[in-house]
PDB file of C-alpha atoms and ligand atoms in Angstrom:
ATOM      1  CA  MET A   1     -37.046  81.898  61.234  1.00 74.00           C
ATOM      2  CA  THR A   2     -34.674  83.918  63.673  1.00 84.00           C
ATOM      3  CA  GLY A   3     -34.804  81.788  66.464  1.00 93.00           C
ATOM      4  CA  TYR A   4     -34.052  78.509  63.905  1.00 95.00           C
ATOM      5  CA  LEU A   5     -30.891  80.697  62.867  1.00 96.00           C
ATOM      6  CA  TRP A   6     -29.715  81.001  66.409  1.00 96.00           C
ATOM      7  CA  LEU A   7     -30.259  77.286  67.253  1.00 97.00           C
ATOM      8  CA  LYS A   8     -28.061  76.956  64.052  1.00 97.00           C
ATOM      9  CA  ALA A   9     -25.438  78.949  65.195  1.00 98.00           C
ATOM     10  CA  PHE A  10     -24.949  77.342  68.360  1.00 98.00           C
ATOM     11  CA  HIS A  11     -25.156  74.060  66.315  1.00 98.00           C
ATOM     12  CA  ILE A  12     -22.422  74.652  64.651  1.00 98.00           C
ATOM     13  CA  VAL A  13     -20.473  76.087  67.423  1.00 98.00           C
ATOM     14  CA  PHE A  14     -20.687  72.331  69.225  1.00 98.00           C
ATOM     15  CA  VAL A  15     -19.810  70.704  66.297  1.00 98.00           C
ATOM     16  CA  VAL A  16     -16.659  72.862  65.725  1.00 98.00           C
ATOM     17  CA  THR A  17     -15.648  72.283  69.817  1.00 98.00           C
ATOM     18  CA  TRP A  18     -16.899  68.599  69.429  1.00 98.00           C
ATOM     19  CA  PHE A  19     -14.555  67.974  66.574  1.00 98.00           C
ATOM     20  CA  ALA A  20     -11.644  70.199  68.135  1.00 98.00           C
ATOM     21  CA  GLY A  21     -12.062  67.111  71.190  1.00 98.00           C
ATOM     22  CA  ILE A  22     -12.533  64.304  68.629  1.00 98.00           C
ATOM     23  CA  PHE A  23      -9.479  65.539  67.082  1.00 98.00           C
ATOM     24  CA  TYR A  24      -6.857  66.138  69.625  1.00 98.00           C
ATOM     25  CA  MET A  25      -8.010  63.044  71.820  1.00 98.00           C
ATOM     26  CA  PRO A  26      -6.293  60.226  69.452  1.00 98.00           C
ATOM     27  CA  ARG A  27      -2.741  62.400  69.107  1.00 97.00           C
ATOM     28  CA  LEU A  28      -2.681  62.490  73.357  1.00 98.00           C
ATOM     29  CA  PHE A  29      -3.167  58.377  72.374  1.00 98.00           C
ATOM     30  CA  VAL A  30      -0.307  58.925  70.154  1.00 97.00           C
ATOM     31  CA  TYR A  31       1.949  60.099  72.647  1.00 97.00           C
ATOM     32  CA  HIS A  32       1.129  58.535  75.678  1.00 97.00           C
ATOM     33  CA  ALA A  33       1.631  55.227  73.425  1.00 96.00           C
ATOM     34  CA  SER A  34       5.247  56.355  72.878  1.00 94.00           C
ATOM     35  CA  ALA A  35       5.820  57.519  76.041  1.00 94.00           C
ATOM     36  CA  ASP A  36       8.201  55.295  78.368  1.00 92.00           C
ATOM     37  CA  ASP A  37       8.247  57.448  82.180  1.00 96.00           C
ATOM     38  CA  GLN A  38       5.507  57.234  84.338  1.00 96.00           C
ATOM     39  CA  VAL A  39       5.276  61.009  85.374  1.00 97.00           C
ATOM     40  CA  SER A  40       4.554  61.451  81.404  1.00 97.00           C
ATOM     41  CA  LYS A  41       1.855  58.530  81.333  1.00 97.00           C
ATOM     42  CA  GLU A  42       0.528  59.727  84.554  1.00 98.00           C
ATOM     43  CA  ARG A  43       0.342  63.459  82.782  1.00 97.00           C
ATOM     44  CA  PHE A  44      -1.843  61.789  79.863  1.00 98.00           C
ATOM     45  CA  LYS A  45      -4.335  60.078  81.719  1.00 98.00           C
ATOM     46  CA  VAL A  46      -5.287  63.743  83.179  1.00 98.00           C
ATOM     47  CA  MET A  47      -4.885  65.312  80.177  1.00 98.00           C
ATOM     48  CA  GLU A  48      -7.543  62.385  78.204  1.00 98.00           C
ATOM     49  CA  ARG A  49      -9.248  62.575  81.203  1.00 98.00           C
ATOM     50  CA  LYS A  50     -10.353  66.008  81.424  1.00 98.00           C
ATOM     51  CA  LEU A  51     -10.673  66.565  77.541  1.00 98.00           C
ATOM     52  CA  TYR A  52     -13.033  64.000  77.321  1.00 98.00           C
ATOM     53  CA  ARG A  53     -15.100  64.713  80.530  1.00 98.00           C
ATOM     54  CA  VAL A  54     -15.031  69.005  80.199  1.00 98.00           C
ATOM     55  CA  ILE A  55     -15.543  69.227  76.263  1.00 98.00           C
ATOM     56  CA  MET A  56     -15.894  66.180  74.089  1.00 98.00           C
ATOM     57  CA  ASN A  57     -18.710  64.872  76.295  1.00 98.00           C
ATOM     58  CA  PRO A  58     -20.564  68.413  76.746  1.00 98.00           C
ATOM     59  CA  SER A  59     -19.891  68.793  73.180  1.00 98.00           C
ATOM     60  CA  MET A  60     -21.698  65.771  71.719  1.00 98.00           C
ATOM     61  CA  ILE A  61     -24.418  66.208  73.851  1.00 98.00           C
ATOM     62  CA  LEU A  62     -25.366  69.957  73.010  1.00 98.00           C
ATOM     63  CA  THR A  63     -24.724  69.237  68.589  1.00 98.00           C
ATOM     64  CA  ILE A  64     -26.983  66.284  69.215  1.00 98.00           C
ATOM     65  CA  VAL A  65     -29.419  68.229  71.453  1.00 98.00           C
ATOM     66  CA  LEU A  66     -29.626  71.108  69.217  1.00 98.00           C
ATOM     67  CA  GLY A  67     -29.367  69.016  65.611  1.00 97.00           C
ATOM     68  CA  ILE A  68     -32.281  67.100  66.827  1.00 97.00           C
ATOM     69  CA  TRP A  69     -34.176  70.690  67.921  1.00 97.00           C
ATOM     70  CA  LEU A  70     -33.247  71.760  64.446  1.00 97.00           C
ATOM     71  CA  PHE A  71     -34.702  68.924  62.505  1.00 97.00           C
ATOM     72  CA  ALA A  72     -37.990  68.881  64.768  1.00 96.00           C
ATOM     73  CA  GLU A  73     -38.172  72.507  63.087  1.00 95.00           C
ATOM     74  CA  SER A  74     -37.793  71.618  60.305  1.00 95.00           C
ATOM     75  CA  TRP A  75     -39.773  68.213  60.005  1.00 96.00           C
ATOM     76  CA  GLN A  76     -42.111  69.140  57.315  1.00 95.00           C
ATOM     77  CA  ALA A  77     -39.222  70.386  54.906  1.00 95.00           C
ATOM     78  CA  TYR A  78     -36.490  67.521  55.331  1.00 96.00           C
ATOM     79  CA  SER A  79     -37.463  64.454  56.804  1.00 97.00           C
ATOM     80  CA  ASP A  80     -38.309  63.103  53.215  1.00 97.00           C
ATOM     81  CA  GLN A  81     -35.005  64.148  52.007  1.00 97.00           C
ATOM     82  CA  VAL A  82     -32.312  61.340  51.739  1.00 97.00           C
ATOM     83  CA  TRP A  83     -29.442  63.952  53.097  1.00 97.00           C
ATOM     84  CA  ILE A  84     -30.632  63.950  56.893  1.00 98.00           C
ATOM     85  CA  TRP A  85     -30.738  60.375  57.234  1.00 98.00           C
ATOM     86  CA  LEU A  86     -27.568  60.275  55.941  1.00 98.00           C
ATOM     87  CA  LYS A  87     -26.139  62.585  58.103  1.00 98.00           C
ATOM     88  CA  ILE A  88     -27.863  61.573  61.225  1.00 98.00           C
ATOM     89  CA  PHE A  89     -26.053  57.809  59.952  1.00 98.00           C
ATOM     90  CA  LEU A  90     -22.817  59.471  59.782  1.00 98.00           C
ATOM     91  CA  VAL A  91     -23.700  61.422  63.387  1.00 98.00           C
ATOM     92  CA  VAL A  92     -23.915  57.753  65.044  1.00 98.00           C
ATOM     93  CA  LEU A  93     -20.514  56.366  63.504  1.00 98.00           C
ATOM     94  CA  LEU A  94     -19.396  59.696  65.306  1.00 98.00           C
ATOM     95  CA  VAL A  95     -20.883  58.728  69.033  1.00 98.00           C
ATOM     96  CA  GLY A  96     -19.332  55.137  68.178  1.00 98.00           C
ATOM     97  CA  TYR A  97     -15.828  56.649  67.603  1.00 98.00           C
ATOM     98  CA  HIS A  98     -16.282  58.954  70.873  1.00 98.00           C
ATOM     99  CA  HIS A  99     -17.581  56.105  72.886  1.00 98.00           C
ATOM    100  CA  TYR A 100     -14.709  53.693  71.522  1.00 98.00           C
ATOM    101  CA  CYS A 101     -12.146  56.567  72.748  1.00 98.00           C
ATOM    102  CA  LEU A 102     -13.419  55.844  76.425  1.00 98.00           C
ATOM    103  CA  ARG A 103     -12.461  52.465  76.104  1.00 97.00           C
ATOM    104  CA  ILE A 104      -9.271  53.550  75.152  1.00 98.00           C
ATOM    105  CA  ILE A 105      -8.945  56.489  77.953  1.00 98.00           C
ATOM    106  CA  LYS A 106     -10.067  53.935  80.456  1.00 97.00           C
ATOM    107  CA  ALA A 107      -7.132  50.707  79.592  1.00 98.00           C
ATOM    108  CA  PHE A 108      -4.569  53.662  79.262  1.00 97.00           C
ATOM    109  CA  ALA A 109      -5.616  54.353  83.199  1.00 97.00           C
ATOM    110  CA  ASP A 110      -4.798  51.273  84.023  1.00 96.00           C
ATOM    111  CA  ASP A 111      -1.452  51.202  81.889  1.00 95.00           C
ATOM    112  CA  GLU A 112      -2.839  48.581  79.628  1.00 95.00           C
ATOM    113  CA  LEU A 113      -1.565  49.614  75.588  1.00 93.00           C
ATOM    114  CA  ILE A 114      -4.511  47.720  73.702  1.00 95.00           C
ATOM    115  CA  HIS A 115      -3.398  49.814  70.299  1.00 96.00           C
ATOM    116  CA  SER A 116       0.047  50.398  68.806  1.00 94.00           C
ATOM    117  CA  GLU A 117       1.323  53.828  67.736  1.00 95.00           C
ATOM    118  CA  ARG A 118       0.717  53.255  64.374  1.00 95.00           C
ATOM    119  CA  PHE A 119      -3.082  52.218  64.767  1.00 97.00           C
ATOM    120  CA  PHE A 120      -3.608  55.300  66.973  1.00 97.00           C
ATOM    121  CA  ARG A 121      -2.107  57.502  64.068  1.00 96.00           C
ATOM    122  CA  ILE A 122      -4.277  56.095  61.343  1.00 96.00           C
ATOM    123  CA  PHE A 123      -7.420  56.420  63.940  1.00 97.00           C
ATOM    124  CA  ASN A 124      -6.714  59.936  64.312  1.00 97.00           C
ATOM    125  CA  GLU A 125      -7.417  60.042  60.576  1.00 96.00           C
ATOM    126  CA  LEU A 126     -11.348  58.716  60.541  1.00 96.00           C
ATOM    127  CA  PRO A 127     -13.390  61.431  61.658  1.00 97.00           C
ATOM    128  CA  VAL A 128     -11.886  63.428  58.720  1.00 97.00           C
ATOM    129  CA  PHE A 129     -14.114  61.516  56.641  1.00 97.00           C
ATOM    130  CA  ILE A 130     -17.144  62.274  58.939  1.00 98.00           C
ATOM    131  CA  LEU A 131     -16.609  65.960  58.830  1.00 98.00           C
ATOM    132  CA  ILE A 132     -16.269  66.669  55.459  1.00 98.00           C
ATOM    133  CA  GLY A 133     -19.340  63.602  54.738  1.00 98.00           C
ATOM    134  CA  ALA A 134     -21.869  65.400  57.270  1.00 98.00           C
ATOM    135  CA  VAL A 135     -20.727  69.221  56.491  1.00 98.00           C
ATOM    136  CA  ILE A 136     -21.050  68.763  52.261  1.00 98.00           C
ATOM    137  CA  LEU A 137     -24.937  66.764  52.880  1.00 98.00           C
ATOM    138  CA  VAL A 138     -26.055  69.594  55.547  1.00 97.00           C
ATOM    139  CA  VAL A 139     -24.658  72.307  53.462  1.00 97.00           C
ATOM    140  CA  VAL A 140     -25.044  71.556  49.826  1.00 97.00           C
ATOM    141  CA  LYS A 141     -28.222  69.100  50.355  1.00 97.00           C
ATOM    142  CA  PRO A 142     -27.121  66.882  47.287  1.00 96.00           C
ATOM    143  CA  PHE A 143     -30.156  64.659  47.664  1.00 91.00           C
TER     144      PHE A 143
HETATM  145  C1  HEM B 201     -28.136  63.840  65.518  1.00 94.62           C
HETATM  146  C2  HEM B 201     -27.080  64.600  64.974  1.00 94.62           C
HETATM  147  C3  HEM B 201     -27.857  65.962  64.023  1.00 94.62           C
HETATM  148  C4  HEM B 201     -28.950  66.226  63.756  1.00 94.62           C
HETATM  149  C5  HEM B 201     -29.716  65.751  63.518  1.00 94.62           C
HETATM  150  C6  HEM B 201     -28.486  67.465  62.983  1.00 94.62           C
HETATM  151  C7  HEM B 201     -29.500  68.349  62.423  1.00 94.62           C
HETATM  152  C8  HEM B 201     -28.966  69.556  61.602  1.00 94.62           C
HETATM  153  C9  HEM B 201     -30.167  70.049  60.931  1.00 94.62           C
HETATM  154  C10 HEM B 201     -31.836  69.834  60.769  1.00 94.62           C
HETATM  155  C11 HEM B 201     -29.812  71.657  60.581  1.00 94.62           C
HETATM  156  C12 HEM B 201     -29.952  72.357  59.364  1.00 94.62           C
HETATM  157  C13 HEM B 201     -30.174  72.290  58.658  1.00 94.62           C
HETATM  158  C14 HEM B 201     -30.581  73.852  57.391  1.00 94.62           C
HETATM  159  O1  HEM B 201     -31.838  74.485  57.865  1.00 94.62           O
HETATM  160  O2  HEM B 201     -30.180  74.151  56.181  1.00 94.62           O
HETATM  161  C15 HEM B 201     -28.162  71.449  60.741  1.00 94.62           C
HETATM  162  C16 HEM B 201     -27.306  72.065  60.175  1.00 94.62           C
HETATM  163  C17 HEM B 201     -26.141  71.751  60.586  1.00 94.62           C
HETATM  164  N1  HEM B 201     -25.353  70.792  61.038  1.00 94.62           N
HETATM  165 FE1  HEM B 201     -26.019  69.642  61.891  1.00 94.62          FE
HETATM  166  N2  HEM B 201     -27.352  67.718  62.553  1.00 94.62           N
HETATM  167  C18 HEM B 201     -26.724  67.650  63.477  1.00 94.62           C
HETATM  168  C19 HEM B 201     -25.006  66.702  63.875  1.00 94.62           C
HETATM  169  C20 HEM B 201     -24.108  67.289  62.728  1.00 94.62           C
HETATM  170  C21 HEM B 201     -22.857  67.166  63.050  1.00 94.62           C
HETATM  171  C22 HEM B 201     -22.204  66.306  63.961  1.00 94.62           C
HETATM  172  C23 HEM B 201     -22.497  68.086  62.371  1.00 94.62           C
HETATM  173  C24 HEM B 201     -20.880  68.369  61.809  1.00 94.62           C
HETATM  174  C25 HEM B 201     -20.073  67.657  61.141  1.00 94.62           C
HETATM  175  C26 HEM B 201     -23.511  69.193  61.909  1.00 94.62           C
HETATM  176  C27 HEM B 201     -22.994  70.224  60.652  1.00 94.62           C
HETATM  177  C28 HEM B 201     -23.908  70.644  60.448  1.00 94.62           C
HETATM  178  C29 HEM B 201     -23.882  72.156  59.843  1.00 94.62           C
HETATM  179  C30 HEM B 201     -21.860  73.025  59.203  1.00 94.62           C
HETATM  180  C31 HEM B 201     -24.803  72.724  59.662  1.00 94.62           C
HETATM  181  C32 HEM B 201     -25.718  74.260  59.388  1.00 94.62           C
HETATM  182  C33 HEM B 201     -25.647  74.033  57.864  1.00 94.62           C
HETATM  183  C34 HEM B 201     -26.246  75.104  56.876  1.00 94.62           C
HETATM  184  O3  HEM B 201     -26.203  76.543  57.316  1.00 94.62           O
HETATM  185  O4  HEM B 201     -26.871  75.192  55.761  1.00 94.62           O
HETATM  186  N3  HEM B 201     -24.196  68.899  62.806  1.00 94.62           N
HETATM  187  N4  HEM B 201     -28.196  69.999  61.460  1.00 94.62           N
END
């Protein structure tokens, strides 16, 4: 059981670091979209690239690897319950959001503005619903 709790502890740590990146990246997009001098734009390109490569990607991979490991260890107990499959569905949406951020980063790298500042403000709010949903499903295990 102790091993399982260590897995769960680090799973939660990387969930937090992943969401730190997921919540910060669209903020950078909002500022980048409103920047009109090239010096600022170049600075945001570096910040976006580093946040994605150094924080978001490793955190996503470690969250999912440890999550699958936890699920494998608890397969007997959880595989016939709905909450875990709904949670995995939410994680798939989150991975989609994560990859869409890369598409926006690449467009900005070519000084292409593919969405408005207003779009990025709304885009910034979406992961909140996935976070609330996933945490309620895994902690409360309602069904
Ligand atoms: C494919 C991805 C994932 C899988 C397969 C997965 C699977 C699991 C499993 C099996 C547990 C242990 C549940 C228990 O024993 O009580 C767990 C714990 C947890 N997971 Fe995930 N997880 C994934 C991604 C995530 C994400 C993205 C979040 C955040 C939104 C998250 C948040 C949590 C939390 C907070 C716990 C601790 C629950 C508790 O202690 O009661 N997981 N996860």
